Amino acid sequence: MEIKSIGVVGAGQMGNGIAHVMSLAGYDVMLSDISQDALDKGLSIITKNLDRQVSRDKITQAERDTALARISTTLTLTDLGRSDLIIEAATEREDVKNQIFETLKPALAEHTILTSNTSSISITRLASRTDRPEKFMGFHFMNPVPVMQLVELIRGIATDHETYKACLAVVEKLGKTAASAEDFPAFIVNRILMPMINEAVYTLYEGVGNVNSIDQSMKLGANHPMGPLELADFIGLDTCLAIMNVLHDGLADTKYRPCPLLTKYVEAGWLGRKTGRGFYDYRGETPVPTR
């Protein structure tokens, strides 16, 4: 099937980025959230990011205007039901995702493909709670969506080949690259990335180095564009902890045990850039390490 219309659930960091790239690629996009403030903020971010692309000659003013015109918003989740493809990009909580798919169920067209942008939760398990496990798969974008080139495509045990081919065609139309991953906890990218971040937090926790020395070591010693603690703040420490818990619970291996310091930061509400404090304090002109 050819996908022409796309529904995006969630106007946050990932959802607005997905809506941005989909509209720019020529798809009609309907963006949904539970609050008008979230929708307004999401559209504002999309506009700002498109304007930045115009200023850098990545796109033309006409392409920017056309992309914005392709995006509509709604507070009513079931309005997305007639879309050819729905991408759920809500918070990384399985109960929330299940409730979204349950609400969508009666409004879905027969041909609609359901996908989740989950970074770690079992696609097979999410699919089993819907009425179309064969038309369900993982569609995992990297953050920030307009910049990052990779999309992980994850098939559940029931996902059929037609669904996979349709989603692969979307990735190719976006000009991005698809990596096919099997449905195991955290898939490929986060299965490798999150334990590295967790180990960096253990290195801090055990006093092997401070925030600055750990990040500098990985930037200058391993040529990483961002240090692991800086990257954790960018991703969100709550998201990092949630993925480590999925790995720990799903694989039952102590090497995935979340660092107690990571848990402490999350309990304090120091979640990184989005809350103004994490391993760095972002409330001043320049970020300052908190340890």
Short mmCIF file of N, CA, C and O in Angstrom, two decimals, residues 178-258:
data_model
loop_
_atom_site.label_atom_id
_atom_site.label_comp_id
_atom_site.label_asym_id
_atom_site.label_seq_id
_atom_site.Cartn_x
_atom_site.Cartn_y
_atom_site.Cartn_z
N ALA A 178 17.18 3.04 7.12
CA ALA A 178 16.53 2.11 8.05
C ALA A 178 17.50 1.03 8.51
O ALA A 178 18.28 0.51 7.72
N ALA A 179 17.44 0.73 9.81
CA ALA A 179 18.15 -0.43 10.35
C ALA A 179 17.10 -1.38 10.89
O ALA A 179 16.27 -0.98 11.71
N SER A 180 17.09 -2.62 10.40
CA SER A 180 16.12 -3.60 10.86
C SER A 180 16.63 -4.23 12.15
O SER A 180 17.76 -4.72 12.20
N ALA A 181 15.78 -4.18 13.18
CA ALA A 181 16.16 -4.74 14.48
C ALA A 181 15.16 -5.80 14.90
O ALA A 181 13.97 -5.70 14.60
N GLU A 182 15.64 -6.81 15.60
CA GLU A 182 14.75 -7.83 16.16
C GLU A 182 14.12 -7.28 17.43
O GLU A 182 14.65 -6.37 18.07
N ASP A 183 13.00 -7.85 17.82
CA ASP A 183 12.23 -7.35 18.95
C ASP A 183 12.76 -7.91 20.28
O ASP A 183 12.17 -8.80 20.88
N PHE A 184 13.90 -7.37 20.69
CA PHE A 184 14.47 -7.66 22.00
C PHE A 184 14.64 -6.34 22.74
O PHE A 184 14.74 -5.30 22.10
N PRO A 185 14.68 -6.37 24.07
CA PRO A 185 14.69 -5.12 24.85
C PRO A 185 15.71 -4.09 24.35
O PRO A 185 16.89 -4.38 24.21
N ALA A 186 15.20 -2.88 24.05
CA ALA A 186 15.98 -1.70 23.64
C ALA A 186 16.54 -1.78 22.22
O ALA A 186 17.24 -0.88 21.78
N PHE A 187 16.25 -2.91 21.51
CA PHE A 187 16.62 -3.03 20.09
C PHE A 187 18.13 -2.90 19.90
O PHE A 187 18.88 -3.53 20.64
N ILE A 188 18.60 -2.10 18.93
CA ILE A 188 20.05 -2.03 18.67
C ILE A 188 20.69 -0.82 19.34
O ILE A 188 21.58 -0.95 20.19
N VAL A 189 20.24 0.37 18.97
CA VAL A 189 20.92 1.60 19.40
C VAL A 189 20.96 1.71 20.92
O VAL A 189 22.04 1.88 21.51
N ASN A 190 19.80 1.59 21.57
CA ASN A 190 19.78 1.77 23.02
C ASN A 190 20.31 0.57 23.79
O ASN A 190 20.74 0.72 24.93
N ARG A 191 20.32 -0.60 23.17
CA ARG A 191 20.94 -1.78 23.79
C ARG A 191 22.45 -1.54 23.98
O ARG A 191 23.06 -2.02 24.92
N ILE A 192 23.03 -0.76 23.07
CA ILE A 192 24.47 -0.46 23.15
C ILE A 192 24.72 0.86 23.86
O ILE A 192 25.62 0.98 24.71
N LEU A 193 23.91 1.88 23.53
CA LEU A 193 24.14 3.23 24.04
C LEU A 193 23.85 3.38 25.54
O LEU A 193 24.64 3.98 26.28
N MET A 194 22.69 2.87 25.99
CA MET A 194 22.29 3.12 27.37
C MET A 194 23.21 2.48 28.41
O MET A 194 23.52 3.11 29.43
N PRO A 195 23.68 1.24 28.21
CA PRO A 195 24.66 0.72 29.17
C PRO A 195 25.94 1.54 29.23
O PRO A 195 26.56 1.66 30.28
N MET A 196 26.33 2.17 28.10
CA MET A 196 27.51 3.04 28.11
C MET A 196 27.24 4.27 28.98
O MET A 196 28.09 4.66 29.80
N ILE A 197 26.05 4.87 28.80
CA ILE A 197 25.68 6.02 29.62
C ILE A 197 25.60 5.62 31.09
O ILE A 197 26.12 6.31 31.98
N ASN A 198 24.99 4.47 31.36
CA ASN A 198 24.86 3.98 32.74
C ASN A 198 26.23 3.74 33.36
O ASN A 198 26.46 4.05 34.54
N GLU A 199 27.17 3.23 32.56
CA GLU A 199 28.53 2.99 33.05
C GLU A 199 29.24 4.31 33.34
O GLU A 199 30.01 4.41 34.31
N ALA A 200 28.96 5.33 32.54
CA ALA A 200 29.52 6.66 32.79
C ALA A 200 28.99 7.21 34.12
O ALA A 200 29.74 7.83 34.89
N VAL A 201 27.71 6.95 34.42
CA VAL A 201 27.14 7.40 35.69
C VAL A 201 27.78 6.63 36.85
O VAL A 201 28.08 7.20 37.91
N TYR A 202 28.03 5.33 36.66
CA TYR A 202 28.75 4.55 37.69
C TYR A 202 30.16 5.10 37.90
O TYR A 202 30.66 5.17 39.03
N THR A 203 30.81 5.51 36.81
CA THR A 203 32.16 6.08 36.91
C THR A 203 32.14 7.36 37.74
O THR A 203 33.05 7.61 38.54
N LEU A 204 31.07 8.14 37.58
CA LEU A 204 30.87 9.35 38.39
C LEU A 204 30.54 8.98 39.84
O LEU A 204 31.11 9.53 40.78
N TYR A 205 29.65 8.03 40.01
CA TYR A 205 29.15 7.56 41.32
C TYR A 205 30.30 7.03 42.19
O TYR A 205 30.36 7.27 43.39
N GLU A 206 31.23 6.33 41.53
CA GLU A 206 32.34 5.72 42.26
C GLU A 206 33.53 6.67 42.42
O GLU A 206 34.55 6.30 43.02
N GLY A 207 33.41 7.88 41.88
CA GLY A 207 34.46 8.87 42.07
C GLY A 207 35.68 8.69 41.19
O GLY A 207 36.74 9.26 41.46
N VAL A 208 35.54 7.90 40.12
CA VAL A 208 36.66 7.69 39.21
C VAL A 208 36.99 8.99 38.48
O VAL A 208 38.14 9.29 38.19
N GLY A 209 35.96 9.76 38.18
CA GLY A 209 36.15 11.06 37.54
C GLY A 209 34.96 11.94 37.84
O GLY A 209 33.91 11.46 38.29
N ASN A 210 35.11 13.25 37.62
CA ASN A 210 33.95 14.14 37.78
C ASN A 210 33.23 14.28 36.44
O ASN A 210 33.67 13.72 35.43
N VAL A 211 32.14 15.03 36.43
CA VAL A 211 31.33 15.16 35.21
C VAL A 211 32.19 15.64 34.04
O VAL A 211 32.15 15.07 32.94
N ASN A 212 32.97 16.69 34.28
CA ASN A 212 33.76 17.28 33.22
C ASN A 212 34.81 16.31 32.68
O ASN A 212 34.96 16.16 31.46
N SER A 213 35.52 15.62 33.58
CA SER A 213 36.61 14.73 33.13
C SER A 213 36.05 13.51 32.38
O SER A 213 36.66 13.04 31.42
N ILE A 214 34.89 13.02 32.79
CA ILE A 214 34.28 11.87 32.11
C ILE A 214 33.86 12.27 30.69
O ILE A 214 34.17 11.56 29.72
N ASP A 215 33.18 13.40 30.57
CA ASP A 215 32.72 13.82 29.24
C ASP A 215 33.90 14.20 28.33
O ASP A 215 33.93 13.84 27.15
N GLN A 216 34.88 14.91 28.89
CA GLN A 216 36.06 15.27 28.09
C GLN A 216 36.80 14.02 27.62
O GLN A 216 37.29 13.96 26.49
N SER A 217 36.89 13.03 28.49
CA SER A 217 37.61 11.80 28.15
C SER A 217 36.99 11.11 26.94
O SER A 217 37.70 10.64 26.04
N MET A 218 35.66 11.05 26.91
CA MET A 218 34.99 10.36 25.80
C MET A 218 34.95 11.22 24.53
O MET A 218 35.02 10.69 23.42
N LYS A 219 34.88 12.54 24.69
CA LYS A 219 34.89 13.41 23.51
C LYS A 219 36.27 13.42 22.84
O LYS A 219 36.38 13.31 21.63
N LEU A 220 37.30 13.56 23.66
CA LEU A 220 38.65 13.69 23.10
C LEU A 220 39.36 12.35 22.96
O LEU A 220 40.23 12.19 22.11
N GLY A 221 38.98 11.38 23.82
CA GLY A 221 39.65 10.07 23.79
C GLY A 221 38.98 9.06 22.89
O GLY A 221 39.62 8.12 22.41
N ALA A 222 37.68 9.22 22.64
CA ALA A 222 36.96 8.27 21.77
C ALA A 222 36.28 8.98 20.60
O ALA A 222 35.55 8.36 19.84
N ASN A 223 36.52 10.29 20.49
CA ASN A 223 35.99 11.10 19.38
C ASN A 223 34.46 11.13 19.34
O ASN A 223 33.86 11.22 18.26
N HIS A 224 33.81 11.06 20.51
CA HIS A 224 32.36 11.19 20.57
C HIS A 224 31.99 12.66 20.47
O HIS A 224 32.63 13.51 21.10
N PRO A 225 30.95 13.01 19.69
CA PRO A 225 30.58 14.42 19.57
C PRO A 225 30.06 15.03 20.87
O PRO A 225 30.21 16.23 21.11
N MET A 226 29.44 14.20 21.72
CA MET A 226 28.99 14.65 23.04
C MET A 226 29.47 13.63 24.07
O MET A 226 29.54 12.43 23.78
N GLY A 227 29.79 14.11 25.28
CA GLY A 227 30.13 13.19 26.35
C GLY A 227 28.90 12.42 26.79
O GLY A 227 27.77 12.87 26.58
N PRO A 228 29.07 11.26 27.44
CA PRO A 228 27.92 10.43 27.82
C PRO A 228 26.97 11.08 28.82
O PRO A 228 25.77 10.87 28.76
N LEU A 229 27.51 11.92 29.73
CA LEU A 229 26.65 12.57 30.72
C LEU A 229 25.91 13.75 30.09
O LEU A 229 24.73 13.99 30.38
N GLU A 230 26.59 14.46 29.20
CA GLU A 230 25.96 15.53 28.43
C GLU A 230 24.84 14.95 27.55
O GLU A 230 23.75 15.52 27.44
N LEU A 231 25.11 13.79 26.95
CA LEU A 231 24.13 13.13 26.11
C LEU A 231 22.93 12.65 26.93
O LEU A 231 21.78 12.77 26.50
N ALA A 232 23.21 12.13 28.13
CA ALA A 232 22.12 11.70 29.02
C ALA A 232 21.19 12.85 29.35
O ALA A 232 19.96 12.71 29.33
N ASP A 233 21.77 14.01 29.64
CA ASP A 233 20.96 15.21 29.90
C ASP A 233 20.12 15.60 28.69
O ASP A 233 18.99 16.05 28.82
N PHE A 234 20.69 15.44 27.50
CA PHE A 234 19.98 15.78 26.27
C PHE A 234 18.80 14.83 26.04
O PHE A 234 17.70 15.25 25.68
N ILE A 235 19.03 13.54 26.27
CA ILE A 235 17.98 12.53 26.09
C ILE A 235 16.90 12.68 27.15
O ILE A 235 15.70 12.56 26.87
N GLY A 236 17.30 12.95 28.39
CA GLY A 236 16.40 12.99 29.54
C GLY A 236 16.74 11.83 30.47
O GLY A 236 16.72 10.66 30.05
N LEU A 237 17.11 12.15 31.71
CA LEU A 237 17.56 11.09 32.63
C LEU A 237 16.43 10.13 32.96
O LEU A 237 16.67 8.95 33.24
N ASP A 238 15.18 10.61 32.93
CA ASP A 238 14.04 9.72 33.17
C ASP A 238 13.92 8.68 32.06
O ASP A 238 13.64 7.50 32.31
N THR A 239 14.18 9.11 30.83
CA THR A 239 14.14 8.18 29.69
C THR A 239 15.28 7.17 29.79
O THR A 239 15.08 5.97 29.57
N CYS A 240 16.46 7.65 30.15
CA CYS A 240 17.61 6.74 30.33
C CYS A 240 17.31 5.68 31.39
O CYS A 240 17.58 4.48 31.19
N LEU A 241 16.74 6.12 32.50
CA LEU A 241 16.42 5.19 33.59
C LEU A 241 15.35 4.19 33.15
O LEU A 241 15.45 2.99 33.45
N ALA A 242 14.34 4.67 32.44
CA ALA A 242 13.26 3.78 31.97
C ALA A 242 13.82 2.69 31.05
O ALA A 242 13.45 1.51 31.17
N ILE A 243 14.74 3.07 30.15
CA ILE A 243 15.31 2.09 29.22
C ILE A 243 16.21 1.10 29.97
O ILE A 243 16.18 -0.11 29.70
N MET A 244 16.99 1.58 30.94
CA MET A 244 17.82 0.66 31.73
C MET A 244 16.94 -0.32 32.52
O MET A 244 17.29 -1.50 32.64
N ASN A 245 15.80 0.14 33.01
CA ASN A 245 14.90 -0.77 33.72
C ASN A 245 14.30 -1.82 32.78
O ASN A 245 14.13 -2.98 33.16
N VAL A 246 13.99 -1.40 31.55
CA VAL A 246 13.49 -2.36 30.55
C VAL A 246 14.56 -3.42 30.26
O VAL A 246 14.28 -4.62 30.18
N LEU A 247 15.81 -2.99 30.10
CA LEU A 247 16.91 -3.92 29.85
C LEU A 247 17.12 -4.86 31.03
O LEU A 247 17.27 -6.08 30.87
N HIS A 248 17.10 -4.29 32.24
CA HIS A 248 17.33 -5.08 33.46
C HIS A 248 16.22 -6.10 33.67
O HIS A 248 16.47 -7.28 33.95
N ASP A 249 14.97 -5.64 33.50
CA ASP A 249 13.83 -6.54 33.70
C ASP A 249 13.72 -7.57 32.58
O ASP A 249 13.43 -8.74 32.82
N GLY A 250 13.96 -7.11 31.34
CA GLY A 250 13.74 -7.98 30.19
C GLY A 250 14.81 -9.01 29.96
O GLY A 250 14.53 -10.09 29.42
N LEU A 251 16.05 -8.70 30.35
CA LEU A 251 17.16 -9.62 30.10
C LEU A 251 17.70 -10.28 31.37
O LEU A 251 18.51 -11.20 31.30
N ALA A 252 17.22 -9.80 32.53
CA ALA A 252 17.56 -10.41 33.83
C ALA A 252 19.06 -10.59 34.02
O ALA A 252 19.53 -11.61 34.54
N ASP A 253 19.82 -9.58 33.61
CA ASP A 253 21.28 -9.63 33.73
C ASP A 253 21.71 -8.44 34.58
O ASP A 253 21.35 -7.30 34.30
N THR A 254 22.53 -8.69 35.61
CA THR A 254 22.92 -7.62 36.54
C THR A 254 23.76 -6.54 35.87
O THR A 254 23.88 -5.43 36.41
N LYS A 255 24.32 -6.83 34.70
CA LYS A 255 25.12 -5.79 34.03
C LYS A 255 24.26 -4.61 33.57
O LYS A 255 24.79 -3.56 33.24
N TYR A 256 22.94 -4.80 33.56
CA TYR A 256 22.03 -3.72 33.17
C TYR A 256 21.40 -3.01 34.37
O TYR A 256 20.47 -2.22 34.20
N ARG A 257 21.91 -3.26 35.58
CA ARG A 257 21.32 -2.63 36.77
C ARG A 257 21.55 -1.12 36.71
O ARG A 257 22.67 -0.66 36.58
N PRO A 258 20.45 -0.32 36.79
CA PRO A 258 20.63 1.14 36.73
C PRO A 258 21.48 1.63 37.90
O PRO A 258 21.34 1.16 39.03
#
